[in-house]
Amino acid sequence: MNNKLNIFQQVRELEGWDAIAFSATLLERMLPNYTLFCEVTEFADPAPYRNSLNSIWEWLSVPKTKINFSAQLEKIEELVPDASDFDNYGVYPAIDVAMSMSALILLIQGEDPQGAVVVSKLSQGGVEAFIEASAGQSLESQEIKQHPLMQWEIETQQELLVLLKENGKGAETCKKLKALATAEGMSNIGIEM
């Protein structure tokens, strides 16, 4: 449990650019879950989510970039699936992506200073839920912690925190963060990108 608390505490201490970059990186790992859900169910076109995340990376790389985040938020909020409309497990990771994207944009707008913690918890919680759903039974927290996907999630979040501490703000760091997010070619729950 320590690891998790330790991460949330560190994430809570992130500010400004670092908090936004941390969240964008986790979202980069989660986005394939939304995309796959849309492809499988024909729920919606996932492009607005990809476009919003691209805009956020652009804004992080070139802070003078003018982006209408209120318009972005409106677009993505229209494309949030309702769990009761689907009997497909994929709706839950898709909702996590939608909630994370909203939290990230609210963080950028200064409306949710804890946006990075929200994204961190949604990413970890999504992995935990996926592990349990895959097992088809409820697991002890120790079993979840030892699962390779959860270990990868915790390690990734820790690596991210270190990377942000050791690098300055800007385009170079964004490249490193994106590389970290896509290195394994899988989403946080193991879906191929």
Short mmCIF file of C-alpha atoms in Angstrom, two decimals:
data_model
loop_
_atom_site.label_atom_id
_atom_site.label_comp_id
_atom_site.label_asym_id
_atom_site.label_seq_id
_atom_site.Cartn_x
_atom_site.Cartn_y
_atom_site.Cartn_z
CA MET A 1 0.00 0.00 0.00
CA ASN A 2 2.94 2.28 0.79
CA ASN A 3 3.98 2.59 -2.81
CA LYS A 4 0.56 3.80 -3.86
CA LEU A 5 0.26 6.34 -1.04
CA ASN A 6 3.78 7.48 -1.68
CA ILE A 7 2.97 8.07 -5.34
CA PHE A 8 -0.25 9.97 -4.65
CA GLN A 9 1.61 12.12 -2.11
CA GLN A 10 4.33 12.92 -4.66
CA VAL A 11 1.76 13.60 -7.36
CA ARG A 12 -0.13 15.92 -5.00
CA GLU A 13 3.07 17.96 -4.67
CA LEU A 14 3.45 18.43 -8.43
CA GLU A 15 2.60 21.91 -9.63
CA GLY A 16 1.81 23.67 -12.85
CA TRP A 17 3.62 22.33 -15.89
CA ASP A 18 4.87 19.20 -14.09
CA ALA A 19 1.38 18.22 -12.91
CA ILE A 20 -0.03 18.71 -16.42
CA ALA A 21 2.83 16.82 -18.10
CA PHE A 22 2.48 13.95 -15.61
CA SER A 23 -1.26 13.70 -16.35
CA ALA A 24 -0.80 13.94 -20.12
CA THR A 25 1.71 11.07 -20.03
CA LEU A 26 -0.64 8.81 -18.08
CA LEU A 27 -3.44 9.74 -20.44
CA GLU A 28 -1.24 8.84 -23.41
CA ARG A 29 -1.03 5.33 -21.91
CA MET A 30 -4.78 5.16 -21.24
CA LEU A 31 -6.07 6.56 -24.54
CA PRO A 32 -5.90 3.26 -26.51
CA ASN A 33 -8.51 1.89 -24.08
CA TYR A 34 -10.97 4.57 -25.23
CA THR A 35 -10.04 4.17 -28.88
CA LEU A 36 -10.53 0.39 -28.80
CA PHE A 37 -13.85 0.76 -27.00
CA CYS A 38 -15.08 3.17 -29.70
CA GLU A 39 -13.91 0.84 -32.48
CA VAL A 40 -15.54 -2.25 -30.94
CA THR A 41 -18.87 -0.64 -30.02
CA GLU A 42 -19.04 2.11 -32.68
CA PHE A 43 -19.95 4.36 -29.73
CA ALA A 44 -18.26 7.47 -31.12
CA ASP A 45 -15.34 8.74 -33.13
CA PRO A 46 -12.38 8.73 -30.72
CA ALA A 47 -10.57 11.46 -32.70
CA PRO A 48 -11.60 14.41 -30.45
CA TYR A 49 -9.80 12.73 -27.55
CA ARG A 50 -6.63 12.23 -29.59
CA ASN A 51 -6.89 15.82 -30.85
CA SER A 52 -7.33 17.20 -27.33
CA LEU A 53 -4.33 15.27 -26.05
CA ASN A 54 -2.27 16.46 -29.04
CA SER A 55 -3.27 20.05 -28.20
CA ILE A 56 -2.18 19.54 -24.61
CA TRP A 57 1.23 18.19 -25.73
CA GLU A 58 1.58 21.16 -28.06
CA TRP A 59 0.71 23.56 -25.23
CA LEU A 60 3.26 21.80 -22.96
CA SER A 61 5.95 21.98 -25.67
CA VAL A 62 5.26 25.58 -26.66
CA PRO A 63 3.57 27.28 -23.69
CA LYS A 64 2.64 30.34 -25.76
CA THR A 65 0.31 28.21 -27.88
CA LYS A 66 -3.25 29.51 -27.63
CA ILE A 67 -5.76 26.71 -27.19
CA ASN A 68 -9.43 27.04 -26.34
CA PHE A 69 -9.59 24.47 -23.57
CA SER A 70 -13.22 25.26 -22.77
CA ALA A 71 -14.17 24.21 -26.31
CA GLN A 72 -12.00 21.08 -25.96
CA LEU A 73 -13.73 20.19 -22.71
CA GLU A 74 -17.15 20.57 -24.29
CA LYS A 75 -16.21 18.28 -27.18
CA ILE A 76 -14.91 15.50 -25.00
CA GLU A 77 -17.72 15.73 -22.46
CA GLU A 78 -20.19 14.97 -25.24
CA LEU A 79 -18.35 11.70 -25.91
CA VAL A 80 -18.46 10.04 -22.51
CA PRO A 81 -20.06 6.59 -22.66
CA ASP A 82 -22.70 5.65 -20.10
CA ALA A 83 -21.86 2.35 -18.40
CA SER A 84 -25.54 1.34 -18.29
CA ASP A 85 -25.72 1.42 -22.11
CA PHE A 86 -23.05 -1.27 -22.60
CA ASP A 87 -22.49 -4.81 -21.41
CA ASN A 88 -18.91 -4.58 -22.63
CA TYR A 89 -16.21 -4.33 -19.93
CA GLY A 90 -14.36 -1.85 -22.14
CA VAL A 91 -16.81 0.89 -21.18
CA TYR A 92 -15.11 1.27 -17.78
CA PRO A 93 -11.57 1.98 -19.02
CA ALA A 94 -13.18 4.29 -21.62
CA ILE A 95 -14.96 6.23 -18.85
CA ASP A 96 -11.64 6.43 -16.94
CA VAL A 97 -10.09 8.07 -20.01
CA ALA A 98 -12.98 10.54 -20.30
CA MET A 99 -12.81 11.46 -16.61
CA SER A 100 -9.01 11.79 -16.80
CA MET A 101 -9.20 14.06 -19.84
CA SER A 102 -11.74 16.30 -18.08
CA ALA A 103 -9.60 16.41 -14.92
CA LEU A 104 -6.54 17.30 -17.00
CA ILE A 105 -8.27 20.15 -18.83
CA LEU A 106 -9.71 21.47 -15.54
CA LEU A 107 -6.17 21.31 -14.12
CA ILE A 108 -4.86 23.35 -17.07
CA GLN A 109 -7.66 25.89 -16.56
CA GLY A 110 -6.79 26.12 -12.86
CA GLU A 111 -10.21 24.80 -11.85
CA ASP A 112 -8.99 21.51 -10.34
CA PRO A 113 -5.57 21.88 -8.70
CA GLN A 114 -5.69 18.15 -7.80
CA GLY A 115 -6.28 17.07 -11.42
CA ALA A 116 -3.01 15.13 -11.54
CA VAL A 117 -3.98 13.09 -8.47
CA VAL A 118 -7.35 12.33 -10.09
CA VAL A 119 -5.60 11.06 -13.25
CA SER A 120 -3.05 9.08 -11.22
CA LYS A 121 -5.81 7.38 -9.21
CA LEU A 122 -8.00 6.71 -12.25
CA SER A 123 -5.07 5.10 -14.07
CA GLN A 124 -4.16 2.88 -11.11
CA GLY A 125 -7.79 2.17 -10.28
CA GLY A 126 -8.43 1.18 -13.89
CA VAL A 127 -5.54 -1.28 -13.78
CA GLU A 128 -6.81 -2.71 -10.50
CA ALA A 129 -10.37 -3.10 -11.87
CA PHE A 130 -9.04 -4.73 -15.04
CA ILE A 131 -6.93 -7.22 -13.06
CA GLU A 132 -9.97 -8.18 -10.96
CA ALA A 133 -12.25 -8.43 -14.00
CA SER A 134 -9.70 -10.62 -15.79
CA ALA A 135 -9.39 -12.89 -12.76
CA GLY A 136 -13.15 -13.19 -12.60
CA GLN A 137 -13.07 -12.95 -8.82
CA SER A 138 -12.11 -10.48 -6.16
CA LEU A 139 -8.44 -10.64 -5.25
CA GLU A 140 -6.48 -9.81 -2.12
CA SER A 141 -4.74 -6.44 -2.35
CA GLN A 142 -1.40 -8.30 -2.19
CA GLU A 143 -2.34 -10.32 -5.30
CA ILE A 144 -3.26 -7.13 -7.13
CA LYS A 145 -0.03 -5.43 -6.06
CA GLN A 146 2.05 -8.35 -7.34
CA HIS A 147 0.26 -8.51 -10.70
CA PRO A 148 2.66 -7.55 -13.54
CA LEU A 149 0.25 -4.89 -14.87
CA MET A 150 -0.01 -3.20 -11.46
CA GLN A 151 3.74 -3.38 -10.93
CA TRP A 152 4.22 -1.82 -14.37
CA GLU A 153 1.68 0.92 -13.53
CA ILE A 154 3.41 1.81 -10.24
CA GLU A 155 6.88 1.70 -11.85
CA THR A 156 5.70 3.91 -14.72
CA GLN A 157 4.25 6.52 -12.38
CA GLN A 158 7.46 6.47 -10.31
CA GLU A 159 9.62 6.78 -13.44
CA LEU A 160 7.51 9.71 -14.53
CA LEU A 161 7.99 11.50 -11.23
CA VAL A 162 11.77 11.01 -11.48
CA LEU A 163 11.86 12.13 -15.10
CA LEU A 164 9.96 15.31 -14.25
CA LYS A 165 12.25 16.04 -11.32
CA GLU A 166 15.39 15.62 -13.44
CA ASN A 167 14.29 17.49 -16.58
CA GLY A 168 13.23 21.04 -17.29
CA LYS A 169 9.98 22.13 -18.84
CA GLY A 170 9.64 22.13 -22.61
CA ALA A 171 9.58 20.21 -25.86
CA GLU A 172 12.57 17.96 -25.06
CA THR A 173 10.99 16.71 -21.86
CA CYS A 174 7.69 16.20 -23.69
CA LYS A 175 9.48 13.91 -26.16
CA LYS A 176 10.93 11.88 -23.29
CA LEU A 177 7.55 11.64 -21.57
CA LYS A 178 5.79 10.49 -24.73
CA ALA A 179 8.55 7.94 -25.36
CA LEU A 180 8.07 6.61 -21.82
CA ALA A 181 4.30 6.38 -22.35
CA THR A 182 4.57 4.44 -25.60
CA ALA A 183 7.77 2.43 -25.02
CA GLU A 184 5.97 -0.86 -24.36
CA GLY A 185 3.47 -0.34 -27.17
CA MET A 186 0.64 -1.09 -24.77
CA SER A 187 -1.96 0.83 -22.81
CA ASN A 188 -1.93 0.77 -19.00
CA ILE A 189 -4.14 -2.36 -19.09
CA GLY A 190 -2.10 -4.13 -21.75
CA ILE A 191 -4.05 -3.21 -24.90
CA GLU A 192 -1.80 -2.87 -27.95
CA MET A 193 -1.40 0.70 -29.18
#
